[in-house]
C-alpha positions as protocol buffer text, in pm:
chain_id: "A"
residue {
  index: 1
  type: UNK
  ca { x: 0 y: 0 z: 0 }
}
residue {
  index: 2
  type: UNK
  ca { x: 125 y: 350 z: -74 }
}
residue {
  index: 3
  type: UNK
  ca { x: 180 y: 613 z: 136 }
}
residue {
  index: 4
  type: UNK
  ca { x: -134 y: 816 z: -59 }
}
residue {
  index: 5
  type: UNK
  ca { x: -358 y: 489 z: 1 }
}
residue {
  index: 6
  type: UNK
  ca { x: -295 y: 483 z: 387 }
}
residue {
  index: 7
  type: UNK
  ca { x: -593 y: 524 z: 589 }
}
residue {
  index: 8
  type: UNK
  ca { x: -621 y: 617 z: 916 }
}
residue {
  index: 9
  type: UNK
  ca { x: -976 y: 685 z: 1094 }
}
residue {
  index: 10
  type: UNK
  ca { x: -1022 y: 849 z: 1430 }
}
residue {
  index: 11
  type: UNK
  ca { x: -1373 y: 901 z: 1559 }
}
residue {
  index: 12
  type: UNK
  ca { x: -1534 y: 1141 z: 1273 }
}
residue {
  index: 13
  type: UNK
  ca { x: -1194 y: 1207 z: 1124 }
}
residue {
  index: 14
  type: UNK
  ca { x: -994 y: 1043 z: 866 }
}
residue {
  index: 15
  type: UNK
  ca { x: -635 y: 1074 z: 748 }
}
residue {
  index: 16
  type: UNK
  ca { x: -457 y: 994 z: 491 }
}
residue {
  index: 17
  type: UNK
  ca { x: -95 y: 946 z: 376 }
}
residue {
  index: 18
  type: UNK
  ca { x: 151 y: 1186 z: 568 }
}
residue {
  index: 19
  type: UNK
  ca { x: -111 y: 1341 z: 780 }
}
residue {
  index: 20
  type: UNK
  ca { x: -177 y: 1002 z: 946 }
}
residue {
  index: 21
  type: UNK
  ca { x: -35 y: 1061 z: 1336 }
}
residue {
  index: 22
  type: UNK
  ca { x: 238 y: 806 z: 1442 }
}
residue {
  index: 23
  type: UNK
  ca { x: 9 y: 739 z: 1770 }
}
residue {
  index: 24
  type: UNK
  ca { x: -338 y: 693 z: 1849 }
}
residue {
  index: 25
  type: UNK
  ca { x: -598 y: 868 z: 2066 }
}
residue {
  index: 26
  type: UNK
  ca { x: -567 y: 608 z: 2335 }
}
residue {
  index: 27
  type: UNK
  ca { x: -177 y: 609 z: 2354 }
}
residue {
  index: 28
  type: UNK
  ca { x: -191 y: 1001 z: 2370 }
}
residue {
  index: 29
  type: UNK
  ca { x: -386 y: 954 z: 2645 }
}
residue {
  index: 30
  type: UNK
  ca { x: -259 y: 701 z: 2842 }
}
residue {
  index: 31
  type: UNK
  ca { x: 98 y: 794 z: 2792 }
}
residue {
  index: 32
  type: UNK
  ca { x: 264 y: 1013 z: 3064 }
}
residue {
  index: 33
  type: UNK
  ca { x: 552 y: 1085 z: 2864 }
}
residue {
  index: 34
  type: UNK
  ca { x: 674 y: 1388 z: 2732 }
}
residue {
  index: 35
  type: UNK
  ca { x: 661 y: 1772 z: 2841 }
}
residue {
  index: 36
  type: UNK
  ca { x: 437 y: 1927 z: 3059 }
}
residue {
  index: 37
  type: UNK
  ca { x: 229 y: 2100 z: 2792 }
}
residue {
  index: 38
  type: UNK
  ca { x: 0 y: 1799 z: 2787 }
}
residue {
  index: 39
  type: UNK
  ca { x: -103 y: 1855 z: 3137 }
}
residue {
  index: 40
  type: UNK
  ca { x: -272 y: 2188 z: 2959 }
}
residue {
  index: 41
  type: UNK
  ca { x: -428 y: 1942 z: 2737 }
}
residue {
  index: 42
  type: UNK
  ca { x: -595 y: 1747 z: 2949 }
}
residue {
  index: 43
  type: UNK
  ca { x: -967 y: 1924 z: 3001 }
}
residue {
  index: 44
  type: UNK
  ca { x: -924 y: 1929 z: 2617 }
}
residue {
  index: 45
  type: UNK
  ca { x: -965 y: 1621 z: 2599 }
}
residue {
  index: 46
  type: UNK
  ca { x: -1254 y: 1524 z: 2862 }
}
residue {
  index: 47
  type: UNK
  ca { x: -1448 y: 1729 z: 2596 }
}
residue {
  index: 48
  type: UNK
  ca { x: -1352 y: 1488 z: 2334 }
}
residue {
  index: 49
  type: UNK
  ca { x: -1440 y: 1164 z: 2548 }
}
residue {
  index: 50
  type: UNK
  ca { x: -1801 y: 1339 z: 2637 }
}
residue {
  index: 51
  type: UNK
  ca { x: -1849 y: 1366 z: 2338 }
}
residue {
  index: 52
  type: UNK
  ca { x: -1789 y: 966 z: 2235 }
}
residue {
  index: 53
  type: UNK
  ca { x: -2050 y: 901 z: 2509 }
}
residue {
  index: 54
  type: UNK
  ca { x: -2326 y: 1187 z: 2367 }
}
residue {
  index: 55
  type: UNK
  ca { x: -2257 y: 1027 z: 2027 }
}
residue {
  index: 56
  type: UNK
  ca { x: -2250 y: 650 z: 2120 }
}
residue {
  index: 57
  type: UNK
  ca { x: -2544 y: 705 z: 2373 }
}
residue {
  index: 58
  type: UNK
  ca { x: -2735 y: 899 z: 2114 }
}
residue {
  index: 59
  type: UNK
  ca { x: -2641 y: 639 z: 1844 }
}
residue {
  index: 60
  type: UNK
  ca { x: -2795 y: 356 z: 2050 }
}
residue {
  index: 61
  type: UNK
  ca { x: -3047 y: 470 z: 2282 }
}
residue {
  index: 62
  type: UNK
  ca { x: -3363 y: 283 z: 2060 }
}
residue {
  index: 63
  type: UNK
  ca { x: -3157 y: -46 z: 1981 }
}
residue {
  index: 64
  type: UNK
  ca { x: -3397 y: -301 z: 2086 }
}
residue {
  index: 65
  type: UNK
  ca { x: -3308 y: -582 z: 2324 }
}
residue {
  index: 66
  type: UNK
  ca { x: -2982 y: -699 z: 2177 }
}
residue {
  index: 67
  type: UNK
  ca { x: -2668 y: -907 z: 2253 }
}
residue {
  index: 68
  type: UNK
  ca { x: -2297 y: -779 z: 2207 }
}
residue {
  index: 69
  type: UNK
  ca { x: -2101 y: -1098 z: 2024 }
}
residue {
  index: 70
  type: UNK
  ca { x: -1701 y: -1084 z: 2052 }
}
residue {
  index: 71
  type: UNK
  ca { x: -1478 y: -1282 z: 1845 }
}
residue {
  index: 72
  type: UNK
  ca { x: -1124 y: -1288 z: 1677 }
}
residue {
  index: 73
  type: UNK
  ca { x: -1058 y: -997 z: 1357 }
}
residue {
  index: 74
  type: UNK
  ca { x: -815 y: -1298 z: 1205 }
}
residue {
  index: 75
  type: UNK
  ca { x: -1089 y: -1563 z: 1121 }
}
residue {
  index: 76
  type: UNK
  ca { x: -1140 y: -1615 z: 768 }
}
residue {
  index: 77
  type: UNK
  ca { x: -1472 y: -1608 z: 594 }
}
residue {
  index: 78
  type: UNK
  ca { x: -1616 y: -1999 z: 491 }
}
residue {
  index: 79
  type: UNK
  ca { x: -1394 y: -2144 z: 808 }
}
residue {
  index: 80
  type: UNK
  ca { x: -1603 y: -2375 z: 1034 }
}
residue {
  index: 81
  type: UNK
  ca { x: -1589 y: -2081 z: 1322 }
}
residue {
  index: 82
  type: UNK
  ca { x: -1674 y: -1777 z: 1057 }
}
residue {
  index: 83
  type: UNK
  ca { x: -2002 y: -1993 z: 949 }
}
residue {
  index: 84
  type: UNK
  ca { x: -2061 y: -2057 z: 1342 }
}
residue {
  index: 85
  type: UNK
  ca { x: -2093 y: -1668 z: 1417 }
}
residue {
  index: 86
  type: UNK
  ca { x: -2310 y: -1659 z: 1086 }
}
residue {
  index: 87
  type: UNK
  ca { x: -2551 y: -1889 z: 1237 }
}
residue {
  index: 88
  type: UNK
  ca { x: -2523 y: -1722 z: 1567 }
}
residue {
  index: 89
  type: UNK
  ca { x: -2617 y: -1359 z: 1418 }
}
residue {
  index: 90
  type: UNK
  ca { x: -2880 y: -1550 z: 1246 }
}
residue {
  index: 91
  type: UNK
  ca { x: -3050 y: -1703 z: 1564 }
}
residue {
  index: 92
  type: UNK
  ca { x: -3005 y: -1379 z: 1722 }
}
residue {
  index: 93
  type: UNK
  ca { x: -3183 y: -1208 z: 1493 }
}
residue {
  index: 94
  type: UNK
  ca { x: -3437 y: -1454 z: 1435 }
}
residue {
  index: 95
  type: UNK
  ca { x: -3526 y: -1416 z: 1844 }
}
residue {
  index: 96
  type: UNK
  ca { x: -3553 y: -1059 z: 1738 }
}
residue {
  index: 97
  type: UNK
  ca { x: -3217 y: -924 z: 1927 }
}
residue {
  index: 98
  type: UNK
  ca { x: -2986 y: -670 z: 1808 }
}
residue {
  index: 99
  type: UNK
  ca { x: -2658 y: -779 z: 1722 }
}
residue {
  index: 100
  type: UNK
  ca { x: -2352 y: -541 z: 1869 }
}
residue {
  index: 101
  type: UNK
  ca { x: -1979 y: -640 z: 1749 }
}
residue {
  index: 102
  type: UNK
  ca { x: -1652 y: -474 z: 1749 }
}
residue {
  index: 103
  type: UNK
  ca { x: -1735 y: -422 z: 1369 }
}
residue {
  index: 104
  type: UNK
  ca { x: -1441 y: -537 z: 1253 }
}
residue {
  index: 105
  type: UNK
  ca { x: -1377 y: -854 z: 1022 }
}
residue {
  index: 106
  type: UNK
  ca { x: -1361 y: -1170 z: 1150 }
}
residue {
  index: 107
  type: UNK
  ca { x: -1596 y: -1353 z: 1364 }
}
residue {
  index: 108
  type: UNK
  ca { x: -1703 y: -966 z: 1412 }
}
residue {
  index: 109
  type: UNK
  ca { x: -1805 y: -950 z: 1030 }
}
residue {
  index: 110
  type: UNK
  ca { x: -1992 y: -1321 z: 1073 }
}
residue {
  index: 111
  type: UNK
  ca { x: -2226 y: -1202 z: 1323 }
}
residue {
  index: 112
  type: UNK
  ca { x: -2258 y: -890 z: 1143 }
}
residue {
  index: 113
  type: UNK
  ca { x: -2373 y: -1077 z: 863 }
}
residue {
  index: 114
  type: UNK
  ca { x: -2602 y: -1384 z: 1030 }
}
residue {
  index: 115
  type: UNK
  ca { x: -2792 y: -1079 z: 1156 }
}
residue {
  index: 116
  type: UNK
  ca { x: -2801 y: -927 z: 833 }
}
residue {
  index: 117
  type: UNK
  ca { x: -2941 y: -1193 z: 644 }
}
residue {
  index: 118
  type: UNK
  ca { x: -3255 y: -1208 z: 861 }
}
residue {
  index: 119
  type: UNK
  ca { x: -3326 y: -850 z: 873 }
}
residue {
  index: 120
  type: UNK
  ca { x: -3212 y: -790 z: 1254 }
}
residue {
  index: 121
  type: UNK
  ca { x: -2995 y: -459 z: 1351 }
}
residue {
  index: 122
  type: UNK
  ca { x: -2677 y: -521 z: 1284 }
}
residue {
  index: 123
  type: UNK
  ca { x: -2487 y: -258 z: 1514 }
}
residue {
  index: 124
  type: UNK
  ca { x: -2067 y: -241 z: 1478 }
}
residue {
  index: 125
  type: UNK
  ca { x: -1872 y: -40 z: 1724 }
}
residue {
  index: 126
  type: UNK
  ca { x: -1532 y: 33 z: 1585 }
}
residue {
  index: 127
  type: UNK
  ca { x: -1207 y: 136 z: 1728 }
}
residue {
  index: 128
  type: UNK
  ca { x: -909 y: 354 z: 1587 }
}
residue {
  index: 129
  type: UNK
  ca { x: -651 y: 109 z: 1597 }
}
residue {
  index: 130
  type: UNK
  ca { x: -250 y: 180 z: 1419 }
}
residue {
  index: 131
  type: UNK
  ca { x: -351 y: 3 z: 1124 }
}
residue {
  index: 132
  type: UNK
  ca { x: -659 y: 64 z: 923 }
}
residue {
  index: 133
  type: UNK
  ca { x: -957 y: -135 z: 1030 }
}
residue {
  index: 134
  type: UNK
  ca { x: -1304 y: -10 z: 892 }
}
residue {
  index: 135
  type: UNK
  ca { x: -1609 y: -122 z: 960 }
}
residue {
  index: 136
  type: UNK
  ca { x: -1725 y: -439 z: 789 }
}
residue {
  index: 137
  type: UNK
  ca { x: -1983 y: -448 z: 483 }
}
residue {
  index: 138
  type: UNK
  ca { x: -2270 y: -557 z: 725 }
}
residue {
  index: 139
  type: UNK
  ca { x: -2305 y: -301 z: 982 }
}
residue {
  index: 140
  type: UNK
  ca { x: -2630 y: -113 z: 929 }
}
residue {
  index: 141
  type: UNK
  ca { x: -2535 y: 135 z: 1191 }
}
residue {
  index: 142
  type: UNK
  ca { x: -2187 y: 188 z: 1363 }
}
residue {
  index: 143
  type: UNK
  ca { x: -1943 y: 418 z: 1491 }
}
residue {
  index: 144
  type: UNK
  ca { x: -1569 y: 406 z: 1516 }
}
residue {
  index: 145
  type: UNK
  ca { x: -1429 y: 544 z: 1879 }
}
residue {
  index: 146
  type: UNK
  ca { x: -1091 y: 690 z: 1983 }
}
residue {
  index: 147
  type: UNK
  ca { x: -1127 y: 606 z: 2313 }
}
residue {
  index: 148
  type: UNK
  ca { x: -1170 y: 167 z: 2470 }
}
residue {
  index: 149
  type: UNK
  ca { x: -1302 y: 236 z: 2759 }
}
residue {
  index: 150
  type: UNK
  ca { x: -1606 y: 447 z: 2607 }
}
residue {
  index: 151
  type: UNK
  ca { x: -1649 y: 180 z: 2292 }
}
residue {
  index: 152
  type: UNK
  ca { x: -1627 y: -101 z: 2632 }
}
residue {
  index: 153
  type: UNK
  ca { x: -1920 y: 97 z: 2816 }
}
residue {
  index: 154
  type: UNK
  ca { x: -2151 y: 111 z: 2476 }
}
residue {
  index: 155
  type: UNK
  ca { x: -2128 y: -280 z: 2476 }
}
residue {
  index: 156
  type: UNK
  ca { x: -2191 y: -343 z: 2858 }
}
residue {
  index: 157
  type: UNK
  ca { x: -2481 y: -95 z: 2855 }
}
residue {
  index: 158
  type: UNK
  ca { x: -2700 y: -143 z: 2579 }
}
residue {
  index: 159
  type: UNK
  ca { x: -2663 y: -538 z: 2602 }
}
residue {
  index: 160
  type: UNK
  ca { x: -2932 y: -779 z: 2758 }
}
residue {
  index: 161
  type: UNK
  ca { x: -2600 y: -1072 z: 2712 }
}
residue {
  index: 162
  type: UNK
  ca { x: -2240 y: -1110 z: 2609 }
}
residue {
  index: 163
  type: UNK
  ca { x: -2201 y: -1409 z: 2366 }
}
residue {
  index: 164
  type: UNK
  ca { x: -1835 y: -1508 z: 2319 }
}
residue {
  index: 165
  type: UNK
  ca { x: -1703 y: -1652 z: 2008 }
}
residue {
  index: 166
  type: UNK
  ca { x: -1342 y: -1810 z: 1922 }
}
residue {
  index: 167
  type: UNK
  ca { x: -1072 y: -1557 z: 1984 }
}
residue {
  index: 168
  type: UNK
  ca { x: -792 y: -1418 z: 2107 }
}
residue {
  index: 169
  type: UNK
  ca { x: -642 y: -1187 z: 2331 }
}
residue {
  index: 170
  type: UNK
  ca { x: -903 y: -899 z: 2285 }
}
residue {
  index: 171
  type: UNK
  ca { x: -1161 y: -1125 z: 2318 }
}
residue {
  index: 172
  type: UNK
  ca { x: -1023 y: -1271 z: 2651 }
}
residue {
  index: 173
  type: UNK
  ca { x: -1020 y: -914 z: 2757 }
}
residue {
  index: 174
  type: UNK
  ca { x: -1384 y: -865 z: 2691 }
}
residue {
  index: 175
  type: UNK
  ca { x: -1497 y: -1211 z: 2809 }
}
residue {
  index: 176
  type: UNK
  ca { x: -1297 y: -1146 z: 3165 }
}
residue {
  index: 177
  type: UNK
  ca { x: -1431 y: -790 z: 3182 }
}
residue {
  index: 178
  type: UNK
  ca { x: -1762 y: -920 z: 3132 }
}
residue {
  index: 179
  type: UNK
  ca { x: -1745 y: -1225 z: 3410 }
}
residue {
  index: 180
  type: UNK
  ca { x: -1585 y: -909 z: 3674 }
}
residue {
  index: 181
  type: UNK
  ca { x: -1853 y: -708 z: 3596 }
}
residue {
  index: 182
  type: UNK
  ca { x: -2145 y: -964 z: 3648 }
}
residue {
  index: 183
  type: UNK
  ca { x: -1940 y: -1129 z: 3985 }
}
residue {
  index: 184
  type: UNK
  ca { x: -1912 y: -854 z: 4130 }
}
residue {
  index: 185
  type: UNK
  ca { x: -2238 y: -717 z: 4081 }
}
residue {
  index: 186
  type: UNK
  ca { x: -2189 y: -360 z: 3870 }
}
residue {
  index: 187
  type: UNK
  ca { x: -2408 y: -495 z: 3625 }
}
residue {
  index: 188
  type: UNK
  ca { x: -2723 y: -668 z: 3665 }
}
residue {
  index: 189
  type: UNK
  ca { x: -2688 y: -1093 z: 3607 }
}
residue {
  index: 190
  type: UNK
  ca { x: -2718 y: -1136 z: 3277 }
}
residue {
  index: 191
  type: UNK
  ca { x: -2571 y: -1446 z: 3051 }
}
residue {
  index: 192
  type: UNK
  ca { x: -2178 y: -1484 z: 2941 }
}
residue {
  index: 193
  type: UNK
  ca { x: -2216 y: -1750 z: 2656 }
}
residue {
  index: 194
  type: UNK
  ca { x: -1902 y: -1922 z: 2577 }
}
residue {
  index: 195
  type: UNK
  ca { x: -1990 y: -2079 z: 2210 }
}
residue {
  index: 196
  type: UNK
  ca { x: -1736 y: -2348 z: 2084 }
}
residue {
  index: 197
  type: UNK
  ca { x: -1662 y: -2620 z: 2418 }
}
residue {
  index: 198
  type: UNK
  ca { x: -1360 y: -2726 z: 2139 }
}
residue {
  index: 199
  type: UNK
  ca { x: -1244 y: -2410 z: 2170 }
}
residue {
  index: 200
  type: UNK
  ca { x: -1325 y: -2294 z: 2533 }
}
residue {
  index: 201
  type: UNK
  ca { x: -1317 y: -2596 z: 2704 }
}
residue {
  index: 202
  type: UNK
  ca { x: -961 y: -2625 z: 2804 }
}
residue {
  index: 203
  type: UNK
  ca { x: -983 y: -2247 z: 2947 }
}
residue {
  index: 204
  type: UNK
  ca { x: -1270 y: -2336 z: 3150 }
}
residue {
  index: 205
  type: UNK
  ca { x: -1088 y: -2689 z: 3261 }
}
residue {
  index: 206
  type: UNK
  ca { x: -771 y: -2435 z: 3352 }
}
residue {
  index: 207
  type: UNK
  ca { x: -1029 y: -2183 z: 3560 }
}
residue {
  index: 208
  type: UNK
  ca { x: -1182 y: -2454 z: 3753 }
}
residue {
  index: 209
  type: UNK
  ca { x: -863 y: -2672 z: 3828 }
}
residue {
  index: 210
  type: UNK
  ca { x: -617 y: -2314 z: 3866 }
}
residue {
  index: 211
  type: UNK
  ca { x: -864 y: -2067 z: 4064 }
}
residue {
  index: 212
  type: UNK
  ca { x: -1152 y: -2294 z: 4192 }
}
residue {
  index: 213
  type: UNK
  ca { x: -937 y: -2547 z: 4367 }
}
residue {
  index: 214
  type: UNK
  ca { x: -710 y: -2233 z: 4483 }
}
residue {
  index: 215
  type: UNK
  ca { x: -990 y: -2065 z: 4651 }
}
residue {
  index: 216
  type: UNK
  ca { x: -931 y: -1790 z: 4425 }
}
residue {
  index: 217
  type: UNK
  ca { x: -1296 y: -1751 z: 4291 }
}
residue {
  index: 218
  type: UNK
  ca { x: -1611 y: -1944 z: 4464 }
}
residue {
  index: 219
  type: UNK
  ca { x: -1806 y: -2229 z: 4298 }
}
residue {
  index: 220
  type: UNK
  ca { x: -2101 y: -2031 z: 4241 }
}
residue {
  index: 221
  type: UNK
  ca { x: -1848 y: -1827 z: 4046 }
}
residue {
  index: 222
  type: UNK
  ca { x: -1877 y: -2121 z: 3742 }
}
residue {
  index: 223
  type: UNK
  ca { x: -2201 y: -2067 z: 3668 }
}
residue {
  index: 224
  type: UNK
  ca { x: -2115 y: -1688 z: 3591 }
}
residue {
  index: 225
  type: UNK
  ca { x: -1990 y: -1835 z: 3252 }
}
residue {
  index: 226
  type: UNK
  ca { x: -2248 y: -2100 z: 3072 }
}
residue {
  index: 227
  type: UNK
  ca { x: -2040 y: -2268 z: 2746 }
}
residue {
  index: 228
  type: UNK
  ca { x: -2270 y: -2401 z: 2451 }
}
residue {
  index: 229
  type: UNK
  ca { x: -2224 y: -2588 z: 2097 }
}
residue {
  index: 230
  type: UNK
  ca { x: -2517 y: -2531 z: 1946 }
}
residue {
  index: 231
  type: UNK
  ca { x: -2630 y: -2142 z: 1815 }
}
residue {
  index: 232
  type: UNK
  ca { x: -2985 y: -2209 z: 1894 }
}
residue {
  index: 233
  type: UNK
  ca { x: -2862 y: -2297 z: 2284 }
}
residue {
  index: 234
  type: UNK
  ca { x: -2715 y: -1967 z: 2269 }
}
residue {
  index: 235
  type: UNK
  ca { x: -3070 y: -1777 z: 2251 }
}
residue {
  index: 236
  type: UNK
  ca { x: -3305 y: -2043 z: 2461 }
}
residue {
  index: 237
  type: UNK
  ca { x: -2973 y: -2006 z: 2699 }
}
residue {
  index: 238
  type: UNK
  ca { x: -3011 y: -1630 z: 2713 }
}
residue {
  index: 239
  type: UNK
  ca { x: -3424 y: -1641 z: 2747 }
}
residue {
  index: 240
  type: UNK
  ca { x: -3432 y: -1888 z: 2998 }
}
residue {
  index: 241
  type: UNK
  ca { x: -3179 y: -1675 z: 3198 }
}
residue {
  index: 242
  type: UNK
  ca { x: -3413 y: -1345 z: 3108 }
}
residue {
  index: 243
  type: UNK
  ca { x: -3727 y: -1542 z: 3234 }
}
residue {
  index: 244
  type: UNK
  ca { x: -3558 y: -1629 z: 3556 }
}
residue {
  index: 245
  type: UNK
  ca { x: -3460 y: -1323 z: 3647 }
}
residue {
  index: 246
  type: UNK
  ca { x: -3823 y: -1166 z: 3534 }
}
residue {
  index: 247
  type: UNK
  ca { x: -3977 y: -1408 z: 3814 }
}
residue {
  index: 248
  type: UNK
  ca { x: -3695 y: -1340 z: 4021 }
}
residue {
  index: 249
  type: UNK
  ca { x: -3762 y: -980 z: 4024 }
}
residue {
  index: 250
  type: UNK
  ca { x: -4113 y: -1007 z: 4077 }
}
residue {
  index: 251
  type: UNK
  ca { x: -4103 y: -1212 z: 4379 }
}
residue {
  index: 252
  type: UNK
  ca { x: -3865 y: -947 z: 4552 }
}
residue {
  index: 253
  type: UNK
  ca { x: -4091 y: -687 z: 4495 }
}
């Protein structure tokens, strides 16, 4: 690629060629580096992050019910796990959820495009990253953020479950995020689906035989994470955990 046909997208912006900035939003931020000026910078900045949340809240504030899917960018299209988030966007759909994904390609893209097919909302939520990502052909309505931890909130707030496909280390991040969140109670329960035990099952064997049997987590702390083959177990998972919690809530009050 030549230096005219680099691409760079930050929030609303875009850059190309030279003007493309050797660091992100997010390092800018988080790096303490440097002279003092950036101190002075600083309030600047809160302005920019409220406005990701104005524009993200704004952006998703009608979604219906829907379910934020993470998976690995580096899965390639007709592979047994890209045609597993296909089906999965397509039983989401079909139960009438929203589908939320990083909106990148990957098992992002095959959820994208399982919801697609069946006419759900198909919602992508993209990140500047160094390298050009855009968002995939099959988000009907996205955004791309500068900042993680505003793009992190958007998926923990506007979704009813997280459903975890094969990935790697940014999906770990999410999936963990997501099981510390529910544990220790800064979200309302809702369902972590692990989909793939091939895939998962060896992490969940290491959790239970590493922290369990350490006393790190409790036992009830297993059941924060429910692992499933089958797409259509994802959504009759994620009801059946909606229903209880429905009865559950009107008992207590």
């Amino acid at each position: 690629m030549t230096e005219e046909e680099q691409i760079r997208r930050a929030g609303p912006l875009t850059y190309r060629g030279r003007a493309i900035p050797t660091t992100t939003t997010d390092q800018r931020l988080l790096d303490r580096r440097g002279p003092t000026d950036w101190v002075h910078t600083d309030p600047w900045r809160v302005l920019r992050i409220q406005s990701e949340f104005v524009e993200g809240f704004g952006l998703l504030s009608e979604l219906p019910s829907a379910v934020s899917v993470f998976g690995s960018a580096r899965i390639e299209p007709g592979t047994r796990y890209y045609n597993l988030g296909v089906e999965v966007g397509r039983k989401l759909a079909e139960a009438g959820y929203a589908t939320i994904t990083g909106g990148g390609p990957g098992m992002m893209e095959a959820a994208n495009k399982g919801a697609q097919e069946r006419d759900g909302r198909s919602v992508g939520l993209g990140i500047e990253l160094p390298f050009e990502q855009s968002l995939n052909p099959y988000v009907d309505v996205g955004m791309t953020f500068r900042y993680f931890f505003v793009r992190k909130t958007m998926f923990v707030k506007y979704a009813q479950a997280f459903v975890v496909l094969p990935g790697g280390f940014g999906t770990l991040d999410e999936l963990f995020e997501a099981i510390t969140l529910v544990q220790t109670r800064k979200v309302t329960r809702f369902p972590v689906v692990l989909v793939g035990s091939d895939f998962w099952g060896g992490l969940r064997d290491w959790i239970e035989g590493a922290l369990l049997e350490n006393g790190l987590i409790k036992s009830e702390d297993m059941d924060l994470v429910q692992q499933v083959d089958d797409p259509a177990e994802v959504v009759e998972l994620i009801r059946r955990v909606h229903k209880d919690l429905e009865r559950k809530n009107g008992q207590d009050s």
